[in-house]
Each structure stands twice: as C-alpha cells, then as structure tokens.
Tab-separated table of C-alpha atoms and ligand atoms in Angstrom:
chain	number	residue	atom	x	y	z
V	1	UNK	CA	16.071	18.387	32.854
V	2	UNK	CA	19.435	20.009	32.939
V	3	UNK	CA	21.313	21.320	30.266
V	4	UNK	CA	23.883	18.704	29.843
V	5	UNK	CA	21.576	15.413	30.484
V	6	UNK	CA	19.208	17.622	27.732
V	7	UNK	CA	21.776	17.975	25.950
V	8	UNK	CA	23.318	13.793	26.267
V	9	UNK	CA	19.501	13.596	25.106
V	10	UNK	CA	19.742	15.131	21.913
V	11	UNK	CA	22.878	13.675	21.160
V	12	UNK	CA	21.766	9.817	21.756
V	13	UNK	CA	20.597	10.037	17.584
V	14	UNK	CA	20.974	11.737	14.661
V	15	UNK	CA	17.173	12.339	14.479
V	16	UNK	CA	17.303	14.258	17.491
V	17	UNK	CA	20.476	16.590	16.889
V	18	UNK	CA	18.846	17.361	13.621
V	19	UNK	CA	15.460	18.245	14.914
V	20	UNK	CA	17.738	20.559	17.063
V	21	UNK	CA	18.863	22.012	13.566
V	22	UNK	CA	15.524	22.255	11.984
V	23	UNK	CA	14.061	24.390	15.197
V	24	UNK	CA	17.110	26.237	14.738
V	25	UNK	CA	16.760	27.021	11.154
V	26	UNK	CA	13.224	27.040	11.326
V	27	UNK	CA	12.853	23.929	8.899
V	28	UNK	CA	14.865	25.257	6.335
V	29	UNK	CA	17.638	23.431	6.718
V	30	UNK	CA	16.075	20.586	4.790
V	31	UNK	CA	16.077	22.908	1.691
V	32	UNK	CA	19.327	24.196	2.297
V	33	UNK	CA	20.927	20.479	2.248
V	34	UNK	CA	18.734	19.426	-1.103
V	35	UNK	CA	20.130	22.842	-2.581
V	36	UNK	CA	23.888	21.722	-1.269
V	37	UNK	CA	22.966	18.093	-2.782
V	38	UNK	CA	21.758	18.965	-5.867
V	39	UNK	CA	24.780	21.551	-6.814
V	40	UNK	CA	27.751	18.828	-5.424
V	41	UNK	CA	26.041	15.824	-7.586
V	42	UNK	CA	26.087	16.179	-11.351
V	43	UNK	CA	25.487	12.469	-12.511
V	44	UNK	CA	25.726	9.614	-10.472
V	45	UNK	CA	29.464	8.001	-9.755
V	46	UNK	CA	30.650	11.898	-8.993
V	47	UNK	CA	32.947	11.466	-6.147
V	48	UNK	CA	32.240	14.367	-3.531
V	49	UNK	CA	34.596	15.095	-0.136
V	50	UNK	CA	32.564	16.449	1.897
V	51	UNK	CA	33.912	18.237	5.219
V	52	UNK	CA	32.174	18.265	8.259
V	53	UNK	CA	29.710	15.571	7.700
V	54	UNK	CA	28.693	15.812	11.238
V	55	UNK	CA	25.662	13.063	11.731
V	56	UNK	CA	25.225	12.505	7.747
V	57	UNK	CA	21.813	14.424	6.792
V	58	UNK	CA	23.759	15.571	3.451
V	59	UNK	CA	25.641	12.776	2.965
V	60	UNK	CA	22.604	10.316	2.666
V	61	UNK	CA	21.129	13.151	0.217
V	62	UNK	CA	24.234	12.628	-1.644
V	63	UNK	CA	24.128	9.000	-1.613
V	64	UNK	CA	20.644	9.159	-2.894
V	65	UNK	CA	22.251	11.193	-5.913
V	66	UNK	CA	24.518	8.469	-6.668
V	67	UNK	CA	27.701	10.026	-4.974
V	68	UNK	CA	30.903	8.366	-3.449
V	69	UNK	CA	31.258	9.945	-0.700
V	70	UNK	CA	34.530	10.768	1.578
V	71	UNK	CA	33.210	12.319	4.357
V	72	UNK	CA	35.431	14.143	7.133
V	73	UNK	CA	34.475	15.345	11.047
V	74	UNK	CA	36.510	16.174	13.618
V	75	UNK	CA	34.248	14.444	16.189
V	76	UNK	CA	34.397	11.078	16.696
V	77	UNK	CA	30.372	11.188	18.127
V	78	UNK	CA	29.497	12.633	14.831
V	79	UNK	CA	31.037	10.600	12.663
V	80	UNK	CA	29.849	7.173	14.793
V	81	UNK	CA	25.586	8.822	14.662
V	82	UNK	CA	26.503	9.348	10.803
V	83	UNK	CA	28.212	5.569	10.046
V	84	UNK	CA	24.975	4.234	12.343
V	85	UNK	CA	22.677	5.725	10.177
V	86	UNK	CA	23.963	3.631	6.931
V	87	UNK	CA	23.947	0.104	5.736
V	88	UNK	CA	26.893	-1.478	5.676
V	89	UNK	CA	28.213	-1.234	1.795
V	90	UNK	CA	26.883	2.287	1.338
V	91	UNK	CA	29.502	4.311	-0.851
V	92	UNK	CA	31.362	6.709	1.878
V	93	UNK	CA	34.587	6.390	3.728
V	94	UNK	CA	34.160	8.201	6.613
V	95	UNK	CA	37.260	9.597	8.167
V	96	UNK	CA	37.814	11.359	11.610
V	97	UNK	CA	39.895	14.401	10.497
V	98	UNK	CA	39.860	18.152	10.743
V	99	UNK	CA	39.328	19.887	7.560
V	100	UNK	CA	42.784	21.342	7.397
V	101	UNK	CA	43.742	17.949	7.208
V	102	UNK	CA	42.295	18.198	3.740
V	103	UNK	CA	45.940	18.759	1.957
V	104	UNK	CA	46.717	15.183	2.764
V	105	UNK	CA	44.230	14.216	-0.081
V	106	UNK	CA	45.236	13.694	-3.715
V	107	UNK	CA	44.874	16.554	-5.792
V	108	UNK	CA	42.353	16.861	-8.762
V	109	UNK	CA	40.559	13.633	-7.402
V	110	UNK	CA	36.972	15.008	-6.683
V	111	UNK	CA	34.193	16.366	-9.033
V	112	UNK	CA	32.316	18.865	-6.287
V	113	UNK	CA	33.637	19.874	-2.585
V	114	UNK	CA	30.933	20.223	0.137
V	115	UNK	CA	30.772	22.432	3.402
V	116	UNK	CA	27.600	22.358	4.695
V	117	UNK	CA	27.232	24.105	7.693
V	118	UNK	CA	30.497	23.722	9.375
V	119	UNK	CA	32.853	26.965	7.943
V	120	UNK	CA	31.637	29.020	11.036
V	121	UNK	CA	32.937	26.649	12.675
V	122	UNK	CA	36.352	27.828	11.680
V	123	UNK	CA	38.297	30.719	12.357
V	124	UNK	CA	39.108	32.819	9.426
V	125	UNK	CA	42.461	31.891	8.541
V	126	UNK	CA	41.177	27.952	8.818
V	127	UNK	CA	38.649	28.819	6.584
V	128	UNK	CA	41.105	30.519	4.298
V	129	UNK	CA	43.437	27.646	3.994
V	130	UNK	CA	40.616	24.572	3.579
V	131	UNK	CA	39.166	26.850	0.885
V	132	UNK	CA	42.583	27.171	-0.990
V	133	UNK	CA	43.397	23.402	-0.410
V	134	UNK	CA	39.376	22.307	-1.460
V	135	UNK	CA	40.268	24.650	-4.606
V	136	UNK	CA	43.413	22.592	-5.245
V	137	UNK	CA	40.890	18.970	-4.998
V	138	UNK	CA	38.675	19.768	-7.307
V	139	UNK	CA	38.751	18.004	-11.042
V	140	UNK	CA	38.480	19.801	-14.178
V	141	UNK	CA	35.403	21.358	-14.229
V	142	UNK	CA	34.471	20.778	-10.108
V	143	UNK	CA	32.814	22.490	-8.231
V	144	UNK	CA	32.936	24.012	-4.460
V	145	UNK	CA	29.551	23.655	-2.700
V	146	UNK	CA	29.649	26.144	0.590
V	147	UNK	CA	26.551	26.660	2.451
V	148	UNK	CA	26.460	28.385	5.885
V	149	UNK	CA	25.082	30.773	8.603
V	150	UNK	CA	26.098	34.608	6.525
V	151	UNK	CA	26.054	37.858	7.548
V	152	UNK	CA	23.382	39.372	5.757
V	153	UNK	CA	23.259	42.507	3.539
V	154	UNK	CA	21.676	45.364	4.439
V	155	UNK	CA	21.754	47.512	7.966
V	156	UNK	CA	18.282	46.454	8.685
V	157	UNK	CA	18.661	42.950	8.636
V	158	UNK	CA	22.149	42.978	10.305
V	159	UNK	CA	20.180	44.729	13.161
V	160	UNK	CA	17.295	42.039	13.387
V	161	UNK	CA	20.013	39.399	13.060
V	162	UNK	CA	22.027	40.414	16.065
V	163	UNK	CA	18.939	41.323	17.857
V	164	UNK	CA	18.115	37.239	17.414
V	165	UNK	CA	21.899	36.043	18.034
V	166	UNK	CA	21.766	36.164	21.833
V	167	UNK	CA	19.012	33.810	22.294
V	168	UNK	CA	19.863	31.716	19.171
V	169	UNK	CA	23.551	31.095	20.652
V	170	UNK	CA	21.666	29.857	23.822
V	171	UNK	CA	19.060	27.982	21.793
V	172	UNK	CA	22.343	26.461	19.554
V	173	UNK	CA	24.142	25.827	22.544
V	174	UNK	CA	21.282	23.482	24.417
V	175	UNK	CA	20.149	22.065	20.832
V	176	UNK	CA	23.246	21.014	18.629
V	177	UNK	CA	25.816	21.682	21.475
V	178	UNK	CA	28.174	24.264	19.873
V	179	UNK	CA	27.713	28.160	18.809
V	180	UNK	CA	28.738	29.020	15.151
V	181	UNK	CA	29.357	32.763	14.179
V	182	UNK	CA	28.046	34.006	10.943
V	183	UNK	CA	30.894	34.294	7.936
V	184	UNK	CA	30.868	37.825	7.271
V	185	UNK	CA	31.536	37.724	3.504
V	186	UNK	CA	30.942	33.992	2.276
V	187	UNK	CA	31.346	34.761	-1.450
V	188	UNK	CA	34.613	37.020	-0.676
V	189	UNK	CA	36.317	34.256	0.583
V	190	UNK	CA	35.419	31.809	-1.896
V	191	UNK	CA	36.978	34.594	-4.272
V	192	UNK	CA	39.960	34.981	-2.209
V	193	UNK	CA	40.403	31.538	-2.621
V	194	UNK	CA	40.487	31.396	-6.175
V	195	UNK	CA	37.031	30.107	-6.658
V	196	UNK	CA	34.638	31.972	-8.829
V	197	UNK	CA	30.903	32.037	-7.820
V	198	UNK	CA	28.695	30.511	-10.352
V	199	UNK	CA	25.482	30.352	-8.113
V	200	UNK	CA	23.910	31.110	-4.785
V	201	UNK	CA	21.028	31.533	-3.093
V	202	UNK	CA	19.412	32.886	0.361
V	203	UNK	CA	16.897	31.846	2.969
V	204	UNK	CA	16.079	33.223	6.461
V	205	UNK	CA	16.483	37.232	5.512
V	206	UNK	CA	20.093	36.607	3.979
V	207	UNK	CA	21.569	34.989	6.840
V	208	UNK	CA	21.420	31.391	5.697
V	209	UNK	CA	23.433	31.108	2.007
V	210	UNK	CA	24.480	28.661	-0.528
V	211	UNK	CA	27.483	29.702	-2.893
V	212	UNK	CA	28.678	27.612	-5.637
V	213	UNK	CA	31.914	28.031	-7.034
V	214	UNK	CA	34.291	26.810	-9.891
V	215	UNK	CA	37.905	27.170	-10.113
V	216	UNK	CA	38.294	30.745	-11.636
V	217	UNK	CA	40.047	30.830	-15.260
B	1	SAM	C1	26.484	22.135	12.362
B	1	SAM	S1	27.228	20.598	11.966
B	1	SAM	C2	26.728	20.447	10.263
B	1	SAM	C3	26.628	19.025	9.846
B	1	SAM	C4	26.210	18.813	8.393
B	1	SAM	N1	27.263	19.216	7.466
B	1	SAM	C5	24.932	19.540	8.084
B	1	SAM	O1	24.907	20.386	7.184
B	1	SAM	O2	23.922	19.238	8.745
B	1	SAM	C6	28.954	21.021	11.811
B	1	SAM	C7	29.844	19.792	11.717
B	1	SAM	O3	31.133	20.203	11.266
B	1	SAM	C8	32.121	19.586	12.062
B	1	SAM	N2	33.284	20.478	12.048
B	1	SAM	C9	33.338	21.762	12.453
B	1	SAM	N3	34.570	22.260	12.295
B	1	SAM	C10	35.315	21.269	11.766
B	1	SAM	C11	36.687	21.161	11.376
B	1	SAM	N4	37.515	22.198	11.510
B	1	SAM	N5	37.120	19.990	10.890
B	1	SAM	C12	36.273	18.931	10.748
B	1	SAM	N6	34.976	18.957	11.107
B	1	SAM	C13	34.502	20.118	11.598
B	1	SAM	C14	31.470	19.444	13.441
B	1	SAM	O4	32.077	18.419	14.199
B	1	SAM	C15	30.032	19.114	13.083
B	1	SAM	O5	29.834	17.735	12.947
C-alpha cells in the first residue's frame, strides 16, 4: 500500500487515526487523556473549551464527566470524524477554528481549558499567545489542562529521545499524518503565561507530560 492511500486508510475513522496514536504512544495515550479528563472536569455542568479536539477521544471522556464542551480544530476532517462519533444532542459545539482564534471567546466563561496533544503543533510564539488568551478564559478558580509530547529532563533521556525521533517522525507521519516537535519547557510556558502549575505528571521517560495550572495570584 502506499503511503498516502495508507494513510486515506487511517483517516476513513476515528478508530483508526487513534490506533495510529496508541502505537505511537505505546498505549499510553489512553491514560494520558483520562489524566487530561479528570483534571479539566470538577463536577458535572463544568463548561470546558477545549482546543484541538482533533477526532474527539477527550472530548467523549469529557462528556462522560458531565462537561459542556466547546471544542475547536483547525481541520475540517477532524472535526467531521469527531461530530460522527456523537449522538446528535450530545453537549459540544464544535467549531472549525485555529486556537489563536481563541480571543474571540468571552472572557471568564469556562471552568478548565484543555490542550491535549496539539501545542507542538504550534510554533512558540502561537503557543505563547493561546496560553495568555486561555489564561484570560478561565473562571475564578479554572483551571488550564496542557498535556503534550515534552522534552525530557536529564542528558540521558534527551539522548534516547532523539535517538527515537527519526523513526517516530516517519512512524507519525504514515500513522496520524503530521509530525509534532516536543515543547522544550511545557511548565515554563505555562508560567510565562501567567499560569501557576498546581499538578503534573510524566509517562514514556519524561517525554509525554500533563501540567495543570491555575491563574497565578
Ligand atoms: C495529535 S491531534 C490530538 C487530538 C486530541 N486532542 C487528542 O489528544 O487525541 C492534534 C489536533 O490539534 C489540531 N490542531 C493543531 N494545531 C492547531 C491549531 N493551531 N488550531 C486548532 N487546531 C489545531 C489538529 O488539527 C489535530 O486535530
């Protein structure tokens, strides 16, 4: 099979770009979203933006928490896998923006802010900015929720982490159809933001994390 009709393949569902993204992460990306899940919803009725839905695996762990959901992608084949995936009447308004389209949102309005996945998508200074903005979104008391592909600490597991990038890029590139590069310093830009890290955690030697952040004081 060639790469594109392979990769037109694992496109046609959800189920198959995220088996791309559990061979990827080597199944923990299932843990990873519960984790992102579990820190965005607080009690049920918590309205959550979430950016970068992509085909909805977090959002329907969201749901499940009792969330309403606005959910944003850039790509409209994203965003049409994730609204095929729910019943019609299921709390989310999905919307096809960027996430620097975020500041067109009312302020204070949502209880956590989710990126799951999709800041190494973004260059630095977009990152910067929909940080800021999500910052600016949250209610009293809310909560950013940032999980992503890191840089890990430590020289020897920067060196077994580059060592792995050159096939994973090809692997990412065949399986989910785009290459992500790891955020150097996750928690330093949530900082630089204004956000204050309350929690995280690690999986895959230190370059998968999950950061949770408040609004500093
Ligand atoms: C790797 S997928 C992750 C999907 C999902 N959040 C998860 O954790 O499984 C990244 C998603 O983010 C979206 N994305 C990346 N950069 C974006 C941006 N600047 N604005 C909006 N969506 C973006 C992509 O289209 C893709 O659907």
């Amino acid at each position: 099979m060639s790469s594109l009709a392979l990769m037109r393949w694992l496109e046609g569902t959800p189920e198959r770009y995220d088996a791309g993204m559990r061979a990827l992460t080597f199944g923990r990306v299932r843990r990873l979203h519960e984790a992102v899940a579990n820190a965005a919803v607080r009690a049920p009725g918590d309205a959550v933006l979430e950016i970068g839905c992509g085909t909805g695996s977090v959002t329907a762990l969201l749901l499940a928490r009792g969330a309403r959901v606005t959910a944003f992608d850039h790509a409209p084949e994203m965003l049409e896998q994730a609204r095929a995936r729910f019943a019609t009447g299921a709390t989310v308004d999905w919307v096809e923006r960027t996430a620097s389209e975020i500041d067109a949102l009312p302020r204070a309005a949502f209880q956590s802010v989710v990126l799951s996945l999709c800041l190494s998508d973004m260059s630095r200074s977009e990152r910067a900015f929909v940080l800021r903005e999500a910052a600016l979104r949250l209610a009293p008391g809310g909560r950013v929720v940032a999980a992503d592909e890191v840089r890990p600490r430590g020289p020897l597991r920067r060196v077994l982490q580059r060592l792995w990038r050159i096939p994973q890029a090809a692997l990412a590139w065949l399986l989910v159809g785009a290459v992500s590069s790891p955020i150097p310093d996750l928690i330093g830009e949530l900082e630089a933001a204004g956000l204050a890290v309350r929690e995280s955690d690690e999986w895959l030697f230190g370059t998968l994390a999950l950061a949770v952040a408040e609004k500093s004081e």
